[in-house]
Amino acid sequence: LGDPGTAKSQMLKYAEATAPRAVYSTGKGASAVGLTANVHKDPLTREWTLEGGALVLADRGVCLIDEFDKMNEQDRTSIHEAMEQQTISVSKAGIVTSLQARCSVIAAANPIGGRYDSSCTLAENVELTDPILQRFDCLCVLQDLVDPVADERLSSFVTKTHATSIPTSEVARGVELAPERSSLELGDGVGSVDLIPQSLLRKYIQYARANCRPALRGGTFDQEKIASLYVQLRKESTNSGGVPIAVRHIESIMRMAEAHAKMHLRDYVRDDDMDASIRIMLESFISAQKFSVRRTLRRSFGKFLSSGEDRVHLLLHILQDMMRNEAMYQTIRQRQRGETGEIENLEVQLDEFEGKARERRIYDVAEFCKSDAFNEAGYTLDFSKRVISRKF
């Protein structure tokens, strides 16, 4: 849900071009039978035939619906079963069957009046009923806020895109690459670090969906944390309004955790996958509330959000403890050999440090070893020897 001009349709078009299987439709151009299934009489055989709609054609893919708020209420009601049960039941003209509709649904809608009002909840800003809003895993609010830096960057991007859309004679003959292609294929500037080519992203998604089946294991994540989160979400949704929280939101957390694990090509769901899923769910819930209560909600749900700063402090504490034990060991060794003098350098194995971090359910220490806090504490990493050292 977002204001006009926040590139909602562009995001849907990019998702359509990236997904291995995608079906795009609009609210005004889609009806109930167009989304689900249609039964009509064949003109040649004079028999009733069944044709699948957009949700059936997007089975094991993505169905993209633009202008979702422009659809009729009866047409929106027809997709309730598909979004909940992943099937479409048909009982028409003597044909009784059930079609598979195992697809993700990404919908874009405009708020009432064209602008999102932060003093109201999301349910009050859009003409959608609670049953359809509950069936989405997460709700994103896009507001067109005035930001001089972002506005200047956006205008420069649009101007550059139009300037480079017409190829020169050298580009037409194949002598030179187009500017937007050369930055990605030659790997210069920001393109080699932050941007992934769309073709590579498409192949990555196909590989992850075909080869990864993450499993939920009881010992890899905190089940009591999810239970207490659900209880508090139900309580806050009753007090503050907004989108009602139901049992299907627990299933949403599980699905997003599995998707996060699949994105990292893992075969099981870890605690950090569940933390990322909880963070998405809370951001979705808080952004759907009134602006006046968002800060209070962020403070009350702060215990469920593990920030990167907290992990840095915890990893620093683990590393300092390991260095302290190593200093005690080196001191005892010097006394046994009868040597005197101060210890100038301490070293700990990177594998041992990663093992200690995994005991605290922190599975990736690469970003910590590159952080400013790691360098400011006086630590250096020799990745070839897999050793963390500190000089005194």
XYZ file of C-alpha atoms in Angstrom:
392
model
C 0.000 0.000 0.000
C 1.540 3.296 -0.970
C 1.146 6.796 -2.320
C 1.111 7.387 -6.086
C 4.590 7.684 -7.579
C 6.334 5.273 -5.163
C 7.134 2.758 -7.957
C 4.687 0.055 -6.864
C 3.930 -1.001 -10.433
C 7.623 -0.946 -11.342
C 8.367 -3.300 -8.465
C 5.652 -5.683 -9.671
C 7.001 -5.566 -13.220
C 10.521 -6.303 -11.962
C 9.205 -9.244 -9.925
C 7.388 -10.505 -13.033
C 10.603 -10.398 -15.068
C 12.643 -12.004 -12.293
C 10.387 -14.849 -11.149
C 10.695 -18.135 -13.091
C 6.887 -18.239 -13.426
C 4.751 -15.128 -12.990
C 1.298 -13.940 -14.018
C 0.505 -10.214 -13.987
C -2.998 -8.756 -13.786
C -4.679 -5.531 -12.742
C -7.632 -4.886 -10.494
C -9.927 -3.428 -13.153
C -8.929 -5.996 -15.762
C -9.428 -9.027 -13.499
C -12.651 -10.716 -12.464
C -13.437 -13.625 -10.162
C -13.355 -16.220 -12.948
C -10.288 -14.576 -14.468
C -8.385 -15.086 -11.225
C -9.727 -18.529 -10.266
C -11.288 -20.736 -12.973
C -13.822 -20.497 -15.767
C -16.249 -23.050 -17.209
C -17.513 -22.494 -20.755
C -18.927 -24.516 -23.627
C -16.539 -25.494 -26.392
C -17.866 -24.198 -29.766
C -16.720 -27.305 -31.670
C -17.475 -30.234 -29.349
C -20.364 -28.498 -27.525
C -19.000 -29.852 -24.234
C -18.251 -27.955 -21.055
C -14.547 -27.237 -20.597
C -12.609 -25.905 -17.643
C -9.965 -23.179 -17.956
C -7.720 -22.013 -15.144
C -7.351 -18.380 -14.185
C -4.348 -16.321 -13.136
C -3.874 -18.049 -9.770
C -3.985 -21.501 -11.386
C -1.594 -20.526 -14.173
C 0.815 -19.138 -11.557
C 0.991 -22.475 -9.701
C 4.437 -22.762 -8.030
C 5.118 -19.212 -9.106
C 4.041 -15.642 -8.360
C 0.732 -13.920 -9.080
C 1.014 -10.122 -9.255
C -2.111 -7.984 -8.877
C -1.863 -4.238 -9.443
C -4.564 -1.751 -8.419
C -5.848 -4.291 -5.889
C -8.171 -1.750 -4.291
C -9.999 -1.175 -7.619
C -11.337 -4.744 -7.696
C -14.936 -5.474 -6.819
C -15.550 -6.918 -3.375
C -17.061 -10.095 -4.854
C -13.988 -10.659 -7.018
C -11.675 -10.211 -4.033
C -13.725 -12.682 -2.006
C -13.173 -15.353 -4.674
C -9.427 -15.549 -3.924
C -9.866 -16.190 -0.191
C -9.684 -19.949 -0.644
C -6.634 -19.729 -2.910
C -4.691 -17.583 -0.443
C -5.619 -19.772 2.529
C -5.813 -23.354 1.221
C -3.676 -22.987 -1.943
C -6.493 -24.617 -3.934
C -9.490 -23.512 -5.994
C -12.668 -25.594 -5.801
C -14.940 -25.653 -8.857
C -18.497 -27.001 -8.982
C -20.121 -25.814 -12.196
C -21.943 -27.436 -15.116
C -21.434 -30.936 -13.772
C -17.669 -30.374 -13.263
C -16.628 -30.870 -9.640
C -12.887 -30.639 -9.078
C -10.131 -28.866 -7.179
C -7.285 -27.020 -8.889
C -3.861 -26.320 -7.389
C -2.998 -22.657 -6.795
C 0.282 -22.911 -4.883
C 1.499 -19.441 -5.667
C 2.641 -16.328 -3.874
C 0.450 -13.239 -4.233
C 1.979 -9.766 -4.395
C -0.643 -7.024 -4.553
C -0.312 -3.246 -4.805
C -3.033 -0.808 -3.769
C -3.542 2.931 -3.377
C -4.930 4.494 -0.172
C -8.282 6.224 0.024
C -8.049 9.717 -1.425
C -4.678 9.042 -3.048
C -2.520 9.878 0.001
C -1.716 7.764 3.049
C -2.861 9.371 6.310
C -0.451 8.474 9.146
C -2.980 9.505 11.777
C -5.138 6.499 10.798
C -4.443 2.786 10.744
C -3.802 0.873 7.534
C -7.284 -0.683 7.613
C -8.775 2.840 7.691
C -6.579 3.979 4.781
C -7.645 1.328 2.283
C -10.980 -0.140 1.220
C -10.054 -3.727 2.044
C -11.734 -5.986 4.578
C -9.968 -7.660 7.489
C -10.257 -11.216 6.069
C -8.249 -10.311 2.956
C -5.692 -8.247 4.896
C -5.090 -11.121 7.319
C -4.199 -13.463 4.474
C -1.091 -11.485 3.496
C 2.095 -12.469 5.301
C 3.362 -8.895 5.529
C 1.991 -5.441 4.757
C 4.299 -2.684 3.508
C 3.413 1.007 3.621
C 5.201 3.229 1.078
C 4.905 6.960 1.765
C 6.059 9.723 -0.551
C 7.967 11.792 2.014
C 9.869 14.976 1.182
C 13.606 14.225 1.357
C 15.925 16.602 -0.585
C 18.758 14.053 -0.809
C 16.527 11.197 -1.987
C 14.634 13.481 -4.378
C 17.886 14.691 -5.957
C 19.185 11.126 -6.334
C 15.898 9.990 -7.887
C 15.793 12.885 -10.357
C 19.411 12.208 -11.365
C 18.603 8.531 -11.924
C 15.560 9.289 -14.085
C 17.498 11.870 -16.111
C 20.402 9.480 -16.656
C 18.033 6.666 -17.642
C 16.391 8.798 -20.323
C 19.762 10.089 -21.526
C 21.164 6.576 -21.974
C 17.981 4.983 -23.380
C 18.846 6.054 -26.958
C 21.917 4.075 -28.136
C 24.759 5.838 -29.913
C 26.254 4.625 -33.176
C 29.116 2.886 -31.312
C 26.629 0.999 -29.120
C 24.494 0.101 -32.138
C 27.526 -1.390 -33.935
C 28.540 -3.312 -30.810
C 31.820 -1.443 -30.382
C 30.920 -0.239 -26.879
C 28.611 -1.469 -24.150
C 25.621 0.535 -23.046
C 26.400 2.548 -19.855
C 23.921 0.682 -17.664
C 25.238 -2.691 -18.926
C 28.918 -1.829 -18.671
C 28.652 -0.938 -14.969
C 27.271 -4.401 -14.229
C 29.230 -6.599 -16.642
C 32.618 -4.953 -16.192
C 32.152 -4.743 -12.418
C 33.147 -1.116 -11.827
C 31.858 1.145 -9.081
C 28.803 0.275 -7.085
C 27.540 -2.311 -9.550
C 30.110 -4.945 -8.566
C 29.311 -4.598 -4.852
C 25.635 -3.845 -4.333
C 23.778 -4.763 -7.521
C 23.047 -8.261 -8.789
C 22.251 -8.665 -12.498
C 18.656 -9.692 -13.040
C 19.657 -12.781 -15.035
C 21.888 -14.009 -12.183
C 19.159 -13.304 -9.622
C 16.670 -15.292 -11.708
C 19.034 -18.291 -11.868
C 19.744 -18.046 -8.131
C 16.029 -18.121 -7.302
C 15.497 -21.104 -9.599
C 18.380 -23.009 -8.005
C 17.226 -22.244 -4.450
C 13.637 -23.317 -5.161
C 14.701 -26.527 -6.887
C 17.389 -27.741 -4.470
C 16.638 -26.328 -1.007
C 13.949 -27.671 1.321
C 14.570 -26.061 4.727
C 13.248 -28.085 7.650
C 11.950 -26.683 10.934
C 13.659 -28.434 13.834
C 12.668 -27.878 17.421
C 16.170 -27.289 18.749
C 17.279 -24.718 16.175
C 14.968 -21.843 17.227
C 13.238 -20.556 20.344
C 9.620 -21.765 20.327
C 8.725 -19.923 23.538
C 9.787 -16.657 21.903
C 7.249 -17.154 19.104
C 4.511 -18.060 21.599
C 5.116 -14.961 23.726
C 5.318 -12.801 20.577
C 1.938 -14.084 19.395
C 0.351 -13.405 22.794
C 1.662 -9.826 22.866
C 0.714 -9.180 19.234
C -2.854 -10.292 19.956
C -2.991 -8.017 22.987
C -1.606 -4.945 21.199
C -3.803 -5.456 18.131
C -6.875 -5.423 20.370
C -5.782 -2.267 22.185
C -4.393 -0.202 19.306
C -6.555 -1.398 16.425
C -5.098 -1.951 12.981
C -4.960 -5.371 11.351
C -6.285 -8.145 13.642
C -3.729 -10.839 14.496
C -4.813 -14.448 13.951
C -3.240 -17.918 14.050
C -2.335 -17.643 10.365
C 0.252 -15.013 11.320
C 2.221 -17.720 13.155
C 2.200 -19.678 9.907
C 3.406 -16.513 8.167
C 6.390 -16.324 10.517
C 7.239 -19.967 9.774
C 6.957 -19.443 6.010
C 9.152 -16.344 6.024
C 11.750 -18.110 8.192
C 11.861 -21.004 5.707
C 12.178 -18.515 2.834
C 15.054 -16.753 4.610
C 16.846 -20.082 5.081
C 16.194 -21.029 1.451
C 17.632 -17.681 0.343
C 20.886 -18.679 2.090
C 20.745 -22.201 0.547
C 20.400 -23.973 3.908
C 18.608 -27.240 4.634
C 17.302 -26.234 8.049
C 15.938 -23.119 9.745
C 18.280 -21.446 12.215
C 17.620 -18.987 14.986
C 18.762 -16.009 12.890
C 16.251 -16.993 10.183
C 13.496 -16.881 12.788
C 14.777 -13.509 14.072
C 14.644 -12.072 10.552
C 11.098 -13.386 10.112
C 9.998 -11.898 13.446
C 11.565 -8.568 12.502
C 9.624 -8.485 9.215
C 6.383 -9.381 10.968
C 6.840 -6.690 13.629
C 7.763 -4.022 11.078
C 4.653 -4.963 9.113
C 2.457 -4.768 12.216
C 3.932 -1.493 13.516
C 3.855 0.277 10.133
C 0.128 -0.529 9.878
C -0.595 1.391 13.106
C -1.199 5.062 13.754
C 1.878 7.268 13.864
C 1.094 8.270 17.465
C 1.482 4.707 18.806
C 4.366 3.441 16.653
C 7.094 4.570 19.048
C 5.335 2.958 22.013
C 4.935 -0.299 20.087
C 8.602 -0.330 19.041
C 9.584 0.073 22.689
C 7.270 -2.713 23.863
C 8.421 -5.132 21.161
C 12.095 -4.213 21.533
C 12.882 -7.431 23.404
C 11.944 -9.478 20.322
C 14.283 -7.536 18.037
C 17.948 -8.484 18.268
C 19.863 -5.622 16.701
C 23.274 -5.845 15.069
C 24.769 -3.671 17.813
C 23.749 -6.201 20.475
C 25.459 -9.001 18.546
C 28.633 -6.936 18.178
C 28.807 -6.398 21.946
C 28.203 -10.097 22.571
C 30.900 -11.165 20.088
C 33.353 -8.680 21.595
C 32.664 -10.137 25.024
C 33.243 -13.690 23.731
C 36.492 -12.655 22.039
C 37.761 -10.812 25.117
C 37.032 -13.851 27.260
C 38.958 -16.087 24.860
C 41.917 -13.667 24.824
C 41.895 -13.575 28.631
C 42.045 -17.361 28.816
C 44.840 -17.411 26.236
C 46.814 -14.830 28.255
C 46.471 -16.951 31.398
C 47.657 -20.031 29.469
C 50.679 -18.194 28.034
C 51.598 -16.847 31.508
C 51.535 -20.338 33.013
C 53.682 -21.648 30.144
C 56.256 -18.885 30.723
C 56.470 -19.700 34.432
C 56.954 -23.381 33.678
C 59.831 -22.564 31.317
C 61.301 -20.065 33.755
C 60.947 -17.152 31.338
C 60.222 -13.564 32.296
C 58.758 -10.702 30.336
C 55.456 -9.489 29.092
C 53.328 -11.198 26.448
C 53.457 -9.169 23.233
C 51.021 -11.071 21.028
C 47.987 -13.269 21.651
C 46.339 -15.513 19.076
C 43.095 -17.508 19.041
C 41.803 -19.792 16.334
C 38.986 -18.456 14.158
C 37.281 -21.869 14.147
C 37.179 -21.879 17.946
C 35.706 -18.367 17.976
C 33.025 -19.399 15.452
C 32.179 -22.401 17.636
C 31.740 -20.167 20.702
C 29.526 -17.831 18.643
C 27.361 -20.737 17.460
C 26.728 -21.670 21.086
C 25.139 -18.197 21.408
C 23.184 -18.820 18.159
C 25.279 -16.411 16.105
C 26.207 -18.209 12.904
C 28.057 -15.571 10.864
C 31.042 -13.654 12.268
C 32.420 -12.441 8.918
C 30.718 -9.047 9.139
C 31.884 -8.631 12.737
C 35.519 -9.273 11.738
C 35.227 -6.473 9.152
C 33.510 -3.999 11.500
C 35.023 -0.867 13.055
C 34.414 -2.217 16.567
C 36.643 -5.222 15.782
C 39.484 -2.991 14.545
C 39.106 -0.393 17.301
C 39.473 -3.137 19.917
C 42.932 -3.903 18.492
C 42.128 -7.224 16.815
C 43.430 -8.326 13.438
C 42.301 -11.297 11.348
C 44.681 -13.410 9.265
C 42.212 -15.295 7.100
C 44.905 -17.443 5.421
C 45.974 -18.842 8.806
C 42.424 -18.477 10.252
C 43.837 -16.769 13.324
C 42.660 -13.702 15.275
C 45.549 -11.860 16.947
C 46.019 -8.910 19.246
C 49.293 -7.097 20.002
C 50.110 -5.385 23.292
